[in-house]
Each structure stands twice: as structure tokens, then as C-alpha cells.
Amino acid sequence: MSLELRGIVKSFGDFSLGPINLKIESGERVAVVGPSGSGKSTLLRIIAGLTPPDGGAVFINGTDATKTEPWRRGVGVVFQTPALFPSLTVLENVAEPLLSRGVSKGEAYGRARDVLVRLGLGDLVHRYPAQLSRGQQQRVSLARALVLEPQILLFDEPLTALDPPLRGEVLPYIYEASRGRTVLYVTHDFEEATFIARRVVVIMNGRVVADGDSVEIFENPPSSAVAEFLGYSNKLPADCGHLYFRPWDVRPGSGYRGRVIAVWYKAGKYEVLARVSDSYIRLHWPHKPPTDIIEFDIARGKCFRD
Ligand code: ADP
Ligand code: MG
């Protein structure tokens, strides 16, 4: 099913979202990325029907669904923290959305079990949520979202609350579940976004500031704000304005001189924190760096006036 937002607006006090216009084709995967507070969750909740927009419309498969109840939208949602009933077993938790829609017990438990087996949880169906790891709990949440066979899946930072090893455990299941469905995946982490989708929508301060191929956006950010958000963490004055560059965009040379503040060794590489005139600069270095003065060239970067 396709998903389309037309002129969506929503305000909370000082914060205003939109107007957002966005079209996601049936079966397309899109990641929505932006810093904390940029309006990602609000946008997702409007699509899911959990927050009413102040204006604009949500079209699902070409039909205006703006006033449709959440459970009638054919949309599954996975949130940052698992939303499970502590007093129900894993199987009961996953069967619950079916039972509450009047599906018979036999069929509901059968379908719930099938989904849990697909998510590698077949041995845990009789456990309670508190007896599971956080990663397993998040997979049960995914099972709850999938059991109604939604054609549209929404994810709101489903890995953010997990430790890195658990993210690696859950991500493959999210990927498998996404196959063949229309997916909108919200995250504040651009790298995570690129795992999920080639098309990335960057949202800042409630506005869409980039929408396109993730590689293209990463290599050619449209503004200094997007560049900084994408890891162009270094900024130095240049003839063109300010040159923004990433730690790995430098090589040994004589163009710039910096005073070394700290050096550390991380994942097989040297990293340097240096002070170049008024700015702190982070650099990746191919070999053991000097301890006092470091000289480098900027191999590539992006120039912005601000
Ligand atoms: P994100 O998910 O990108 O971090 P949110 O959509 O959660 O951003 O929030 C965007 C802004 O809207 C924030 O300033 C937040 O405080 C505000 N906000 C979100 N939901 C509500 C609400 N229910 N009531 C008041 N303010 C809200
Ligand atoms: Mg959020």
C-alpha cells in the first residue's frame, strides 16, 4: 500500500511540524532521519493515527485516512520501548491484537505462534516479558506489529534503547519483516537509516530538508546544518566561506597546522583531536601521529557560506 502525506502540519507550543508533503510508493522503504526533537515521532504518530494533525491529510493507498481509527489503517507500529503486557505470556501478548479484533482463540494462537517462530522466538512463547532480554522483548513487539499482517510498517527508533550487540540481534528481523512491505523507519542515526533504506528523508526543526538517495545526501549535503548532522564535524574558515569536512577527509600534508590535544587508537586507526586556530578538529591518521604539531591537507570537504 502506498502512503502519502499532503500538507501535514502540527504545532505544540513553540514547535511546529510541516507542512510535510511526502509520497512513499507501495513496497518502498524510507528512513526518516533527524536530530532529537525534530518532529520524527510526531510525524509517525500522525501516520499511525495516534496524533491528529492540525491540518493536511494522510492518504493510505490513495484513500484519505486522516480520520480513520488507528486499528483500521492497516499500519503496524514498533516503538522505541517494547509495549508488552507484563502479565501475559509472549504468545498471549502476540495473540492479543487478533483476539481483540474478534479472531477465534484457536486461530489467534496459531497465527501468533507462526509469527513468533519466524522471529526466532518459538522456544520462548510461554515466557513472560520480564523473563526475556531487551532484544527478545523488542522482537516480541515486532511480532505484535506483524501479527495483523500490516501492509505498512512504521518503526520509531526501534534500536535506540538497545545496547549495540542487541541492535545487531534485532536488525536482521526488522529487515526480514520489512521485505515486501511499505516501510517508514524513524531514527536519529544516519548510519542506521542507511542500513534500512536507500531513500532517506532528513527532517530538522519540523521541516524536510533533504529527500533522496542516502549516498547522494551523505556525499552532497544540501546545507551546513545537514552536513553537521551527517558527521561533517570539522569546520574551518576558507575562501569560499566555511569548509566542512569529516575526520577521514584529511591526509598528511602542509596546508593546515594544528596543535595536538589528544591522540587515541580506535578500531585499528589513530584519531587525533587538534586545535587549528580557534577550532577543535578531529582527524583520522594513517600511522602514529606526532604528539605536538600535526600538519595536514583537506582532501575533500563541502563549502557553505555560514
Ligand atoms: P523527535 O521524535 O524527532 O525527537 P518529537 O516529534 O517527539 O521529536 O517532538 C518534536 C517536538 O514536539 C518536541 O519539541 C516535543 O517536545 C514536542 N512534542 C511532541 N509531542 C508532544 C506533546 N504530546 N505535547 C507537547 N509537546 C510535544
Ligand atoms: Mg522520537
XYZ file of C-alpha atoms and ligand atoms in Angstrom:
334
model
C 0.000 0.000 0.000
C 1.226 3.473 -0.782
C 1.430 6.239 1.789
C 1.082 9.922 1.071
C 1.193 12.971 3.302
C -0.285 16.172 1.908
C 0.391 19.423 3.712
C 0.584 17.857 7.162
C 1.011 20.465 9.914
C 1.083 20.152 13.694
C 2.127 22.561 16.438
C 2.988 22.074 20.097
C 3.723 25.421 21.750
C 6.900 26.747 20.117
C 7.380 23.668 17.972
C 5.782 23.388 14.567
C 5.931 20.497 12.161
C 5.392 20.891 8.435
C 3.898 21.442 6.071
C 5.063 17.933 5.184
C 4.459 16.528 1.711
C 5.762 13.021 1.235
C 4.884 10.144 -1.036
C 6.014 6.589 -0.375
C 5.233 4.036 -3.055
C 3.800 0.640 -2.275
C 6.650 -1.643 -1.140
C 9.104 1.240 -0.791
C 11.367 1.574 2.271
C 12.086 5.069 3.528
C 14.095 6.189 6.539
C 13.228 9.461 8.256
C 16.301 10.845 9.995
C 16.799 13.909 12.124
C 18.110 15.095 15.447
C 16.172 14.623 18.665
C 13.188 16.966 18.819
C 12.935 17.473 15.051
C 9.406 16.045 14.873
C 10.030 12.480 13.688
C 7.841 10.756 16.275
C 5.081 13.302 15.786
C 5.096 12.589 12.057
C 4.997 8.842 12.653
C 2.175 9.148 15.172
C 0.154 11.217 12.710
C 0.567 8.486 10.066
C -0.420 5.811 12.597
C -3.462 7.814 13.687
C -2.228 8.255 17.255
C -1.917 12.055 16.973
C -4.365 14.128 14.915
C -2.698 16.670 12.608
C -3.768 20.334 12.814
C -4.090 20.333 9.038
C -3.351 18.324 5.916
C -4.213 14.767 5.038
C -2.835 11.232 5.253
C -3.606 9.072 2.237
C -3.241 5.320 2.520
C -3.426 3.537 -0.804
C -4.973 6.606 -2.369
C -7.762 6.966 0.187
C -7.970 9.793 2.710
C -7.350 8.058 6.060
C -6.826 11.214 8.147
C -9.857 10.477 10.298
C -9.634 6.688 10.217
C -9.095 4.988 13.601
C -5.538 3.666 14.101
C -6.572 0.000 14.105
C -8.380 0.348 10.784
C -5.403 1.803 8.896
C -3.565 -1.455 8.158
C -0.473 0.056 9.752
C 1.812 -1.758 12.213
C 3.997 0.243 14.597
C 7.109 -0.696 16.571
C 8.181 1.829 19.192
C 11.477 2.544 20.911
C 10.495 0.694 24.059
C 8.638 -2.604 23.882
C 4.944 -2.159 24.651
C 4.011 -5.528 26.158
C 1.547 -6.656 28.815
C 3.677 -7.885 31.741
C 1.026 -10.297 32.999
C 0.588 -12.044 29.643
C 2.915 -14.635 28.145
C 4.751 -13.950 24.904
C 2.162 -15.961 22.988
C -0.741 -14.187 24.693
C 0.834 -10.800 24.012
C 1.128 -11.524 20.311
C -2.319 -13.132 20.054
C -3.952 -10.183 21.842
C -4.309 -7.862 18.805
C -6.122 -10.690 16.990
C -8.332 -11.646 19.950
C -9.349 -8.023 20.477
C -10.478 -7.958 16.840
C -12.691 -10.994 17.342
C -10.469 -13.666 15.810
C -11.163 -17.069 17.411
C -8.754 -18.286 20.091
C -7.515 -21.262 18.087
C -6.738 -19.168 15.026
C -5.245 -16.281 17.031
C -2.821 -18.516 18.930
C -1.900 -20.372 15.752
C -1.116 -17.184 13.867
C 0.740 -15.699 16.841
C 2.873 -18.817 17.111
C 3.700 -18.719 13.380
C 4.909 -15.130 13.627
C 6.953 -15.882 16.772
C 8.628 -18.847 15.084
C 9.544 -16.619 12.125
C 11.166 -14.198 14.562
C 13.211 -16.939 16.209
C 11.117 -16.891 19.388
C 9.425 -20.284 19.023
C 11.037 -21.615 22.213
C 10.004 -18.640 24.331
C 6.256 -18.489 23.712
C 5.339 -19.386 27.306
C 7.714 -16.929 28.969
C 6.647 -13.606 30.428
C 8.160 -10.350 29.114
C 10.264 -9.856 32.274
C 11.952 -13.206 31.594
C 13.250 -12.030 28.215
C 16.260 -9.952 27.207
C 15.597 -6.452 25.877
C 16.365 -7.654 22.369
C 13.878 -10.504 22.696
C 11.254 -8.120 24.086
C 11.708 -5.884 21.060
C 11.282 -8.902 18.774
C 8.013 -9.709 20.567
C 6.911 -6.109 19.930
C 7.741 -6.643 16.283
C 5.687 -9.863 16.351
C 2.735 -7.916 17.790
C 3.018 -5.414 14.953
C 3.292 -8.165 12.334
C 0.539 -10.483 13.511
C -2.135 -8.358 11.832
C -0.198 -8.628 8.541
C 0.000 -4.853 8.037
C 0.963 -3.683 4.567
C 2.578 -0.597 6.082
C 5.141 -0.865 8.882
C 6.271 2.104 10.948
C 9.321 1.973 13.195
C 10.124 4.654 15.762
C 13.768 4.234 16.789
C 13.305 0.513 17.498
C 17.020 0.003 18.238
C 17.768 3.179 20.191
C 17.032 1.729 23.632
C 19.163 -1.371 22.979
C 22.868 -1.869 23.625
C 24.908 -2.225 20.414
C 25.163 -6.068 20.484
C 21.376 -6.307 20.866
C 20.885 -3.948 17.932
C 22.761 -6.441 15.791
C 20.452 -9.163 17.076
C 17.222 -7.314 16.258
C 18.159 -5.584 12.982
C 18.042 -8.719 10.764
C 14.478 -9.424 11.927
C 13.420 -5.873 11.156
C 14.946 -6.287 7.745
C 13.154 -9.578 7.069
C 9.847 -8.185 8.342
C 10.214 -5.170 6.060
C 10.504 -7.200 2.889
C 7.553 -6.628 0.573
C 6.008 -4.022 2.848
C 5.844 -0.257 2.723
C 8.182 0.899 5.489
C 8.810 4.194 7.207
C 11.694 3.873 9.665
C 12.441 6.759 12.029
C 15.881 7.157 13.577
C 18.282 9.866 14.734
C 21.202 7.782 13.443
C 22.059 8.302 9.780
C 24.130 5.121 9.599
C 21.209 3.086 10.914
C 18.994 4.769 8.321
C 21.300 3.657 5.523
C 21.049 0.036 6.717
C 17.300 0.162 6.306
C 16.645 2.254 3.238
C 18.304 3.799 0.230
C 15.815 6.659 0.320
C 16.370 8.938 3.266
C 14.247 11.902 4.312
C 16.125 14.291 6.602
C 13.926 16.339 8.918
C 15.177 19.237 11.025
C 13.086 21.648 13.102
C 9.916 20.120 11.738
C 10.829 20.604 8.060
C 12.026 18.201 5.382
C 15.493 19.480 4.461
C 16.619 16.607 2.232
C 14.865 13.721 0.499
C 16.729 11.347 -1.747
C 19.364 8.690 -2.117
C 21.308 8.224 1.126
C 24.708 8.108 -0.605
C 23.926 11.271 -2.570
C 22.797 13.118 0.583
C 25.806 11.903 2.545
C 28.253 12.997 -0.156
C 26.445 16.223 -1.053
C 24.554 17.547 1.958
C 22.341 20.450 0.874
C 23.193 22.754 3.809
C 25.713 23.212 6.594
C 23.124 22.070 9.146
C 22.570 18.794 7.289
C 26.328 18.397 6.804
C 26.997 18.784 10.535
C 24.236 16.324 11.345
C 25.770 13.792 8.932
C 29.185 13.861 10.574
C 30.940 16.732 8.822
C 32.014 17.627 12.320
C 35.014 19.775 11.355
C 34.702 23.349 10.196
C 37.461 25.736 9.164
C 37.313 29.183 7.561
C 38.120 29.144 3.833
C 37.896 31.498 0.840
C 34.517 30.002 -0.056
C 33.099 30.586 3.454
C 33.498 27.612 5.776
C 34.889 24.289 4.735
C 33.133 21.358 6.459
C 34.893 18.008 6.443
C 34.797 14.612 8.100
C 37.634 13.153 10.189
C 38.619 10.847 7.332
C 38.634 13.587 4.703
C 42.228 14.607 5.577
C 45.703 13.342 4.689
C 49.199 14.278 5.847
C 50.319 17.484 4.104
C 51.294 21.073 4.747
C 48.090 23.026 4.115
C 46.968 23.299 7.757
C 48.809 23.207 11.062
C 47.267 22.146 14.341
C 48.328 21.658 17.922
C 47.703 18.075 19.026
C 45.429 17.933 22.072
C 44.845 14.178 22.290
C 45.509 11.002 20.347
C 43.673 7.744 20.667
C 43.661 4.401 18.933
C 40.283 3.109 17.904
C 39.300 0.117 15.754
C 42.716 -0.137 14.116
C 43.043 3.589 13.407
C 44.636 6.588 15.035
C 42.383 9.503 15.822
C 43.609 12.941 16.697
C 41.975 15.872 18.410
C 43.809 19.008 17.332
C 43.376 22.724 17.686
C 43.624 24.705 14.451
C 43.485 28.443 15.205
C 40.158 28.756 17.081
C 38.648 25.384 16.219
C 38.863 21.857 17.557
C 39.308 19.383 14.700
C 39.066 15.584 14.732
C 41.248 13.702 12.285
C 41.847 10.091 11.328
C 45.530 9.469 10.755
C 47.092 6.619 8.751
C 50.002 5.997 11.144
C 51.141 7.024 14.605
C 50.610 10.789 14.673
C 53.048 13.376 16.046
C 52.428 14.456 19.620
C 52.922 18.218 19.266
C 52.179 19.758 15.860
C 50.187 17.999 13.136
C 50.197 19.150 9.508
C 47.501 18.053 7.103
C 45.639 18.758 3.877
C 41.899 18.539 3.435
C 41.406 16.042 0.627
C 37.740 16.880 0.254
C 35.096 18.823 2.019
C 31.980 20.882 1.461
C 31.866 24.626 1.406
C 28.986 26.622 2.884
C 28.718 30.373 3.440
C 27.652 30.005 7.085
P 11.630 13.527 17.681
O 10.872 12.248 17.617
O 12.245 13.922 16.369
O 12.651 13.539 18.776
P 9.096 14.646 18.554
O 8.173 14.505 17.394
O 8.965 13.651 19.654
O 10.594 14.708 18.008
O 8.909 16.066 19.206
C 9.003 17.270 18.469
C 8.667 18.426 19.389
O 7.296 18.381 19.744
C 9.451 18.431 20.673
O 9.778 19.760 20.969
C 8.490 17.861 21.691
O 8.747 18.347 22.967
C 7.152 18.336 21.150
N 6.049 17.422 21.486
C 5.894 16.168 20.982
N 4.780 15.601 21.443
C 4.205 16.495 22.269
C 3.003 16.527 23.078
N 2.190 15.477 23.089
N 2.749 17.636 23.793
C 3.574 18.699 23.751
N 4.700 18.755 23.029
C 5.023 17.677 22.293
Mg 11.152 10.481 18.682
